[in-house]
């Protein structure tokens, strides 16, 4: 699986968009980009995934650059409950269950 | 529809004892995955099971650890002769089918403390 690099921590104001970047410059053609988050002491929660095209669901949007070397997770209107550690993972879909979590980005949403 | 249920939530064992962690998947889910999270670290995959079968155990330590998912009942992760280094949070996830992993849901975890 390709290595991903994320900032250690970020913060944003409640109600504003939170943009979380991820670098995956060695990603291969069959690897998807997955985003999970883990709220303190809870199990991880799937957010979104994509291969080449931008994706949107009820939780977030995923923007993947054309060269696929980086991506951004966007939480359009962050709430206090979005405070969590966010993990970006690059993995082939058929082994995506292996979920190699790195250090992630600790997002703090400020009131 | 109840979520993934893990029990116990907290488990304390003395060195050398056995730890049994249980995971009841969501209704209709036949695929179960176990992960371990050491303090201040990310999750690490341990084992992937389908009913009565181990699909991938490449993340399981070679000794003392075993997992099963019987036809009836919860999935069990068993750790024999626990050591202090086994202290961690153990998470279970389930999904309705293997390759649709993005539909997997995680339980709240079992926090094992070895004293």
PDB file of C-alpha atoms in Angstrom:
ATOM      1  CA  UNK A   1       0.000   0.000   0.000  1.00  0.00           C
ATOM      2  CA  UNK A   2       1.193   3.505  -0.795  1.00  0.00           C
ATOM      3  CA  UNK A   3       2.435   5.645   2.079  1.00  0.00           C
ATOM      4  CA  UNK A   4       0.299   8.656   2.953  1.00  0.00           C
ATOM      5  CA  UNK A   5       1.391  11.879   4.633  1.00  0.00           C
ATOM      6  CA  UNK A   6      -0.956  14.110   6.617  1.00  0.00           C
ATOM      7  CA  UNK A   7      -0.459  17.151   8.849  1.00  0.00           C
ATOM      8  CA  UNK A   8      -0.315  16.222  12.506  1.00  0.00           C
ATOM      9  CA  UNK A   9      -3.052  18.614  13.566  1.00  0.00           C
ATOM     10  CA  UNK A  10      -5.430  21.258  12.265  1.00  0.00           C
ATOM     11  CA  UNK A  11      -8.202  23.366  13.622  1.00  0.00           C
ATOM     12  CA  UNK A  12     -11.166  25.196  12.197  1.00  0.00           C
ATOM     13  CA  UNK A  13     -14.101  27.222  13.468  1.00  0.00           C
ATOM     14  CA  UNK A  14     -17.477  25.644  13.931  1.00  0.00           C
ATOM     15  CA  UNK A  15     -19.677  26.158  10.887  1.00  0.00           C
ATOM     16  CA  UNK A  16     -16.756  26.669   8.544  1.00  0.00           C
ATOM     17  CA  UNK A  17     -15.394  24.177   6.046  1.00  0.00           C
ATOM     18  CA  UNK A  18     -12.593  21.909   7.216  1.00  0.00           C
ATOM     19  CA  UNK A  19     -10.135  20.979   4.461  1.00  0.00           C
ATOM     20  CA  UNK A  20      -7.857  18.081   5.366  1.00  0.00           C
ATOM     21  CA  UNK A  21      -4.996  17.386   2.947  1.00  0.00           C
ATOM     22  CA  UNK A  22      -3.277  14.088   2.254  1.00  0.00           C
ATOM     23  CA  UNK A  23      -0.227  13.333   0.116  1.00  0.00           C
ATOM     24  CA  UNK A  24       0.079   9.921  -1.534  1.00  0.00           C
ATOM     25  CA  UNK A  25       2.709  10.540  -4.194  1.00  0.00           C
ATOM     26  CA  UNK A  26       3.544   6.830  -4.647  1.00  0.00           C
ATOM     27  CA  UNK A  27      -0.048   5.694  -5.130  1.00  0.00           C
ATOM     28  CA  UNK A  28      -0.465   3.009  -7.781  1.00  0.00           C
ATOM     29  CA  UNK A  29      -3.199   2.749 -10.370  1.00  0.00           C
ATOM     30  CA  UNK A  30      -5.326   0.200  -8.519  1.00  0.00           C
ATOM     31  CA  UNK A  31      -5.215   1.919  -5.132  1.00  0.00           C
ATOM     32  CA  UNK A  32      -8.193   3.805  -3.829  1.00  0.00           C
ATOM     33  CA  UNK A  33      -8.015   6.661  -1.353  1.00  0.00           C
ATOM     34  CA  UNK A  34     -10.043   5.981   1.791  1.00  0.00           C
ATOM     35  CA  UNK A  35     -10.843   8.335   4.639  1.00  0.00           C
ATOM     36  CA  UNK A  36     -11.802   7.229   8.127  1.00  0.00           C
ATOM     37  CA  UNK A  37     -12.077   9.091  11.364  1.00  0.00           C
ATOM     38  CA  UNK A  38     -11.834   8.078  14.987  1.00  0.00           C
ATOM     39  CA  UNK A  39     -13.544  10.087  17.652  1.00  0.00           C
ATOM     40  CA  UNK A  40     -11.852   9.739  21.020  1.00  0.00           C
ATOM     41  CA  UNK A  41     -12.110   6.218  22.445  1.00  0.00           C
ATOM     42  CA  UNK A  42     -14.566   5.069  19.779  1.00  0.00           C
ATOM     43  CA  UNK A  43     -14.222   2.683  16.857  1.00  0.00           C
ATOM     44  CA  UNK A  44     -13.230   4.129  13.477  1.00  0.00           C
ATOM     45  CA  UNK A  45     -15.922   5.445  11.183  1.00  0.00           C
ATOM     46  CA  UNK A  46     -15.803   5.220   7.408  1.00  0.00           C
ATOM     47  CA  UNK A  47     -16.227   8.595   5.700  1.00  0.00           C
ATOM     48  CA  UNK A  48     -15.633   8.319   1.964  1.00  0.00           C
ATOM     49  CA  UNK A  49     -13.420   6.765  -0.681  1.00  0.00           C
ATOM     50  CA  UNK A  50     -12.484   7.403  -4.307  1.00  0.00           C
ATOM     51  CA  UNK A  51     -10.213   6.337  -7.150  1.00  0.00           C
ATOM     52  CA  UNK A  52      -9.914   9.165  -9.659  1.00  0.00           C
ATOM     53  CA  UNK A  53     -13.057  11.224  -9.654  1.00  0.00           C
ATOM     54  CA  UNK A  54     -14.169  13.580  -6.948  1.00  0.00           C
ATOM     55  CA  UNK A  55     -16.742  12.058  -4.624  1.00  0.00           C
ATOM     56  CA  UNK A  56     -19.416  13.476  -2.355  1.00  0.00           C
ATOM     57  CA  UNK A  57     -21.703  11.914   0.211  1.00  0.00           C
ATOM     58  CA  UNK A  58     -23.771  13.089   3.142  1.00  0.00           C
ATOM     59  CA  UNK A  59     -20.707  13.408   5.341  1.00  0.00           C
ATOM     60  CA  UNK A  60     -18.000  14.908   3.164  1.00  0.00           C
ATOM     61  CA  UNK A  61     -16.457  15.562  -0.227  1.00  0.00           C
ATOM     62  CA  UNK A  62     -13.239  14.047  -1.536  1.00  0.00           C
ATOM     63  CA  UNK A  63     -11.182  15.955  -4.063  1.00  0.00           C
ATOM     64  CA  UNK A  64      -8.427  13.959  -5.788  1.00  0.00           C
ATOM     65  CA  UNK A  65      -5.853  15.750  -7.949  1.00  0.00           C
ATOM     66  CA  UNK A  66      -5.604  14.758 -11.580  1.00  0.00           C
ATOM     67  CA  UNK A  67      -2.218  13.089 -11.043  1.00  0.00           C
ATOM     68  CA  UNK A  68      -3.668  11.310  -7.969  1.00  0.00           C
ATOM     69  CA  UNK A  69      -0.662  12.257  -5.873  1.00  0.00           C
ATOM     70  CA  UNK A  70      -2.745  14.097  -3.305  1.00  0.00           C
ATOM     71  CA  UNK A  71      -6.296  14.539  -2.097  1.00  0.00           C
ATOM     72  CA  UNK A  72      -8.357  16.740   0.200  1.00  0.00           C
ATOM     73  CA  UNK A  73     -11.207  15.747   2.458  1.00  0.00           C
ATOM     74  CA  UNK A  74     -13.737  18.534   2.883  1.00  0.00           C
ATOM     75  CA  UNK A  75     -16.208  18.713   5.742  1.00  0.00           C
ATOM     76  CA  UNK A  76     -18.425  21.505   4.453  1.00  0.00           C
ATOM     77  CA  UNK A  77     -19.845  22.775   7.736  1.00  0.00           C
ATOM     78  CA  UNK A  78     -17.766  21.466  10.608  1.00  0.00           C
ATOM     79  CA  UNK A  79     -19.463  20.911  13.960  1.00  0.00           C
ATOM     80  CA  UNK A  80     -17.965  20.255  17.371  1.00  0.00           C
ATOM     81  CA  UNK A  81     -18.800  16.568  16.910  1.00  0.00           C
ATOM     82  CA  UNK A  82     -16.391  16.453  13.964  1.00  0.00           C
ATOM     83  CA  UNK A  83     -13.450  16.819  16.349  1.00  0.00           C
ATOM     84  CA  UNK A  84     -11.546  13.573  15.743  1.00  0.00           C
ATOM     85  CA  UNK A  85      -8.440  12.023  14.225  1.00  0.00           C
ATOM     86  CA  UNK A  86      -8.822  11.685  10.462  1.00  0.00           C
ATOM     87  CA  UNK A  87      -6.960   8.959   8.597  1.00  0.00           C
ATOM     88  CA  UNK A  88      -6.175   8.924   4.891  1.00  0.00           C
ATOM     89  CA  UNK A  89      -5.342   5.468   3.515  1.00  0.00           C
ATOM     90  CA  UNK A  90      -4.332   4.311   0.037  1.00  0.00           C
ATOM     91  CA  UNK A  91      -5.175   0.687  -0.660  1.00  0.00           C
ATOM     92  CA  UNK A  92      -6.389  -1.662  -3.378  1.00  0.00           C
ATOM     93  CA  UNK A  93     -10.080  -2.323  -2.889  1.00  0.00           C
ATOM     94  CA  UNK A  94      -9.718  -6.084  -2.561  1.00  0.00           C
ATOM     95  CA  UNK A  95      -7.399  -5.681   0.425  1.00  0.00           C
ATOM     96  CA  UNK A  96      -8.941  -2.499   1.768  1.00  0.00           C
ATOM     97  CA  UNK A  97      -9.911  -4.330   4.945  1.00  0.00           C
ATOM     98  CA  UNK A  98      -6.266  -4.307   5.983  1.00  0.00           C
ATOM     99  CA  UNK A  99      -6.545  -0.551   6.592  1.00  0.00           C
ATOM    100  CA  UNK A 100      -2.987   0.506   7.342  1.00  0.00           C
ATOM    101  CA  UNK A 101      -3.618   3.496   9.588  1.00  0.00           C
ATOM    102  CA  UNK A 102      -0.851   6.055   9.970  1.00  0.00           C
ATOM    103  CA  UNK A 103      -0.806   8.878  12.500  1.00  0.00           C
ATOM    104  CA  UNK A 104      -3.660  10.819  10.906  1.00  0.00           C
ATOM    105  CA  UNK A 105      -4.634  14.450  11.371  1.00  0.00           C
ATOM    106  CA  UNK A 106      -6.058  15.525  14.695  1.00  0.00           C
ATOM    107  CA  UNK A 107      -8.830  17.992  13.796  1.00  0.00           C
ATOM    108  CA  UNK A 108     -10.073  20.335  16.495  1.00  0.00           C
ATOM    109  CA  UNK A 109     -13.281  22.217  15.728  1.00  0.00           C
ATOM    110  CA  UNK A 110     -13.430  25.401  17.794  1.00  0.00           C
ATOM    111  CA  UNK A 111     -16.738  26.868  19.002  1.00  0.00           C
TER     112      UNK A 111
ATOM    113  CA  UNK B   1     -30.785  -2.528  13.877  1.00  0.00           C
ATOM    114  CA  UNK B   2     -28.184  -2.815  16.598  1.00  0.00           C
ATOM    115  CA  UNK B   3     -24.635  -1.955  15.661  1.00  0.00           C
ATOM    116  CA  UNK B   4     -21.574  -4.124  16.098  1.00  0.00           C
ATOM    117  CA  UNK B   5     -21.519  -5.241  19.721  1.00  0.00           C
ATOM    118  CA  UNK B   6     -18.282  -5.990  21.484  1.00  0.00           C
ATOM    119  CA  UNK B   7     -17.953  -7.277  24.997  1.00  0.00           C
ATOM    120  CA  UNK B   8     -16.631  -6.776  27.452  1.00  0.00           C
ATOM    121  CA  UNK B   9     -15.838  -3.095  26.962  1.00  0.00           C
ATOM    122  CA  UNK B  10     -13.021  -3.316  29.480  1.00  0.00           C
ATOM    123  CA  UNK B  11     -11.104  -6.419  30.471  1.00  0.00           C
ATOM    124  CA  UNK B  12      -8.335  -6.750  33.032  1.00  0.00           C
ATOM    125  CA  UNK B  13      -6.186  -9.860  33.059  1.00  0.00           C
ATOM    126  CA  UNK B  14      -3.086 -10.877  34.989  1.00  0.00           C
ATOM    127  CA  UNK B  15      -0.047 -11.963  33.062  1.00  0.00           C
ATOM    128  CA  UNK B  16      -0.401 -15.598  32.012  1.00  0.00           C
ATOM    129  CA  UNK B  17      -4.203 -15.634  31.978  1.00  0.00           C
ATOM    130  CA  UNK B  18      -6.419 -16.022  28.929  1.00  0.00           C
ATOM    131  CA  UNK B  19      -8.447 -13.185  27.403  1.00  0.00           C
ATOM    132  CA  UNK B  20     -11.570 -13.849  25.357  1.00  0.00           C
ATOM    133  CA  UNK B  21     -13.015 -10.964  23.380  1.00  0.00           C
ATOM    134  CA  UNK B  22     -16.424 -11.245  21.757  1.00  0.00           C
ATOM    135  CA  UNK B  23     -17.855  -9.538  18.713  1.00  0.00           C
ATOM    136  CA  UNK B  24     -21.448  -9.805  17.507  1.00  0.00           C
ATOM    137  CA  UNK B  25     -21.679  -8.417  13.977  1.00  0.00           C
ATOM    138  CA  UNK B  26     -24.556  -6.366  12.701  1.00  0.00           C
ATOM    139  CA  UNK B  27     -27.592  -8.342  11.604  1.00  0.00           C
ATOM    140  CA  UNK B  28     -27.082  -9.672   8.107  1.00  0.00           C
ATOM    141  CA  UNK B  29     -23.303  -9.225   8.177  1.00  0.00           C
ATOM    142  CA  UNK B  30     -21.287 -12.381   7.619  1.00  0.00           C
ATOM    143  CA  UNK B  31     -17.804 -10.860   7.417  1.00  0.00           C
ATOM    144  CA  UNK B  32     -15.869  -9.905  10.533  1.00  0.00           C
ATOM    145  CA  UNK B  33     -12.526  -8.155  10.922  1.00  0.00           C
ATOM    146  CA  UNK B  34     -10.390  -7.701  14.043  1.00  0.00           C
ATOM    147  CA  UNK B  35      -7.928  -4.881  14.639  1.00  0.00           C
ATOM    148  CA  UNK B  36      -5.611  -3.904  17.463  1.00  0.00           C
ATOM    149  CA  UNK B  37      -4.736  -0.388  18.511  1.00  0.00           C
ATOM    150  CA  UNK B  38      -1.759  -0.003  20.789  1.00  0.00           C
ATOM    151  CA  UNK B  39      -1.602   3.145  22.934  1.00  0.00           C
ATOM    152  CA  UNK B  40      -0.955   6.246  20.821  1.00  0.00           C
ATOM    153  CA  UNK B  41      -0.808   4.213  17.597  1.00  0.00           C
ATOM    154  CA  UNK B  42      -3.100   3.621  14.625  1.00  0.00           C
ATOM    155  CA  UNK B  43      -5.182   0.509  14.096  1.00  0.00           C
ATOM    156  CA  UNK B  44      -3.470  -2.578  12.748  1.00  0.00           C
ATOM    157  CA  UNK B  45      -5.315  -5.350  10.941  1.00  0.00           C
ATOM    158  CA  UNK B  46      -5.232  -8.730  12.621  1.00  0.00           C
ATOM    159  CA  UNK B  47      -7.654 -11.167  10.987  1.00  0.00           C
ATOM    160  CA  UNK B  48     -10.566 -11.377   8.555  1.00  0.00           C
ATOM    161  CA  UNK B  49     -13.176 -14.100   9.035  1.00  0.00           C
ATOM    162  CA  UNK B  50     -16.294 -15.245   7.313  1.00  0.00           C
ATOM    163  CA  UNK B  51     -18.698 -17.668   8.952  1.00  0.00           C
ATOM    164  CA  UNK B  52     -16.652 -20.734   9.967  1.00  0.00           C
ATOM    165  CA  UNK B  53     -13.700 -19.658   7.811  1.00  0.00           C
ATOM    166  CA  UNK B  54     -10.542 -17.639   8.307  1.00  0.00           C
ATOM    167  CA  UNK B  55     -10.010 -15.637   5.120  1.00  0.00           C
ATOM    168  CA  UNK B  56      -6.857 -13.710   6.021  1.00  0.00           C
ATOM    169  CA  UNK B  57      -4.894 -13.955   9.269  1.00  0.00           C
ATOM    170  CA  UNK B  58      -1.747 -12.261   8.049  1.00  0.00           C
ATOM    171  CA  UNK B  59      -1.878  -9.694  10.843  1.00  0.00           C
ATOM    172  CA  UNK B  60      -2.191 -12.167  13.694  1.00  0.00           C
ATOM    173  CA  UNK B  61       0.817 -12.829  15.920  1.00  0.00           C
ATOM    174  CA  UNK B  62       2.033 -16.363  15.278  1.00  0.00           C
ATOM    175  CA  UNK B  63       1.649 -17.528  18.858  1.00  0.00           C
ATOM    176  CA  UNK B  64      -0.977 -17.180  21.588  1.00  0.00           C
ATOM    177  CA  UNK B  65      -3.580 -15.483  19.381  1.00  0.00           C
ATOM    178  CA  UNK B  66      -6.499 -17.218  17.660  1.00  0.00           C
ATOM    179  CA  UNK B  67      -9.831 -16.192  16.228  1.00  0.00           C
ATOM    180  CA  UNK B  68     -13.012 -17.943  15.240  1.00  0.00           C
ATOM    181  CA  UNK B  69     -16.399 -17.054  13.834  1.00  0.00           C
ATOM    182  CA  UNK B  70     -18.672 -20.065  14.347  1.00  0.00           C
ATOM    183  CA  UNK B  71     -21.867 -20.771  12.473  1.00  0.00           C
ATOM    184  CA  UNK B  72     -23.833 -19.699  15.512  1.00  0.00           C
ATOM    185  CA  UNK B  73     -22.791 -17.055  17.988  1.00  0.00           C
ATOM    186  CA  UNK B  74     -20.301 -14.228  18.083  1.00  0.00           C
ATOM    187  CA  UNK B  75     -16.792 -14.067  16.738  1.00  0.00           C
ATOM    188  CA  UNK B  76     -14.175 -14.707  19.424  1.00  0.00           C
ATOM    189  CA  UNK B  77     -10.632 -13.383  19.602  1.00  0.00           C
ATOM    190  CA  UNK B  78      -8.668 -15.448  22.102  1.00  0.00           C
ATOM    191  CA  UNK B  79      -5.342 -14.462  23.589  1.00  0.00           C
ATOM    192  CA  UNK B  80      -3.618 -17.122  25.655  1.00  0.00           C
ATOM    193  CA  UNK B  81      -1.011 -16.434  28.337  1.00  0.00           C
ATOM    194  CA  UNK B  82      -1.370 -12.679  28.038  1.00  0.00           C
ATOM    195  CA  UNK B  83       1.650 -10.412  28.474  1.00  0.00           C
ATOM    196  CA  UNK B  84       1.823  -6.690  29.253  1.00  0.00           C
ATOM    197  CA  UNK B  85       2.464  -5.929  25.577  1.00  0.00           C
ATOM    198  CA  UNK B  86      -1.018  -7.267  24.742  1.00  0.00           C
ATOM    199  CA  UNK B  87      -2.578  -4.286  26.524  1.00  0.00           C
ATOM    200  CA  UNK B  88      -4.442  -2.443  23.780  1.00  0.00           C
ATOM    201  CA  UNK B  89      -7.848  -1.624  22.371  1.00  0.00           C
ATOM    202  CA  UNK B  90      -9.215  -4.404  20.189  1.00  0.00           C
ATOM    203  CA  UNK B  91     -11.792  -3.385  17.610  1.00  0.00           C
ATOM    204  CA  UNK B  92     -14.076  -5.551  15.560  1.00  0.00           C
ATOM    205  CA  UNK B  93     -15.827  -4.532  12.347  1.00  0.00           C
ATOM    206  CA  UNK B  94     -18.414  -6.307  10.208  1.00  0.00           C
ATOM    207  CA  UNK B  95     -19.665  -5.979   6.664  1.00  0.00           C
ATOM    208  CA  UNK B  96     -22.394  -7.631   4.608  1.00  0.00           C
ATOM    209  CA  UNK B  97     -19.986  -8.881   1.983  1.00  0.00           C
ATOM    210  CA  UNK B  98     -16.220  -9.012   1.688  1.00  0.00           C
ATOM    211  CA  UNK B  99     -15.389  -6.641  -1.114  1.00  0.00           C
ATOM    212  CA  UNK B 100     -17.944  -4.051  -0.134  1.00  0.00           C
ATOM    213  CA  UNK B 101     -15.720  -3.197   2.797  1.00  0.00           C
ATOM    214  CA  UNK B 102     -16.606   0.414   2.763  1.00  0.00           C
ATOM    215  CA  UNK B 103     -19.882  -0.605   4.288  1.00  0.00           C
ATOM    216  CA  UNK B 104     -18.099  -2.028   7.303  1.00  0.00           C
ATOM    217  CA  UNK B 105     -19.079  -0.774  10.727  1.00  0.00           C
ATOM    218  CA  UNK B 106     -16.902  -0.829  13.810  1.00  0.00           C
ATOM    219  CA  UNK B 107     -17.779  -1.720  17.355  1.00  0.00           C
ATOM    220  CA  UNK B 108     -16.800   0.343  20.376  1.00  0.00           C
ATOM    221  CA  UNK B 109     -13.844  -1.864  21.134  1.00  0.00           C
ATOM    222  CA  UNK B 110     -12.602  -3.905  24.072  1.00  0.00           C
ATOM    223  CA  UNK B 111      -9.842  -2.325  26.122  1.00  0.00           C
ATOM    224  CA  UNK B 112      -7.588  -5.025  27.473  1.00  0.00           C
ATOM    225  CA  UNK B 113      -5.281  -4.222  30.337  1.00  0.00           C
ATOM    226  CA  UNK B 114      -2.733  -6.794  31.431  1.00  0.00           C
ATOM    227  CA  UNK B 115      -1.433  -6.301  34.947  1.00  0.00           C
TER     228      UNK B 115
END
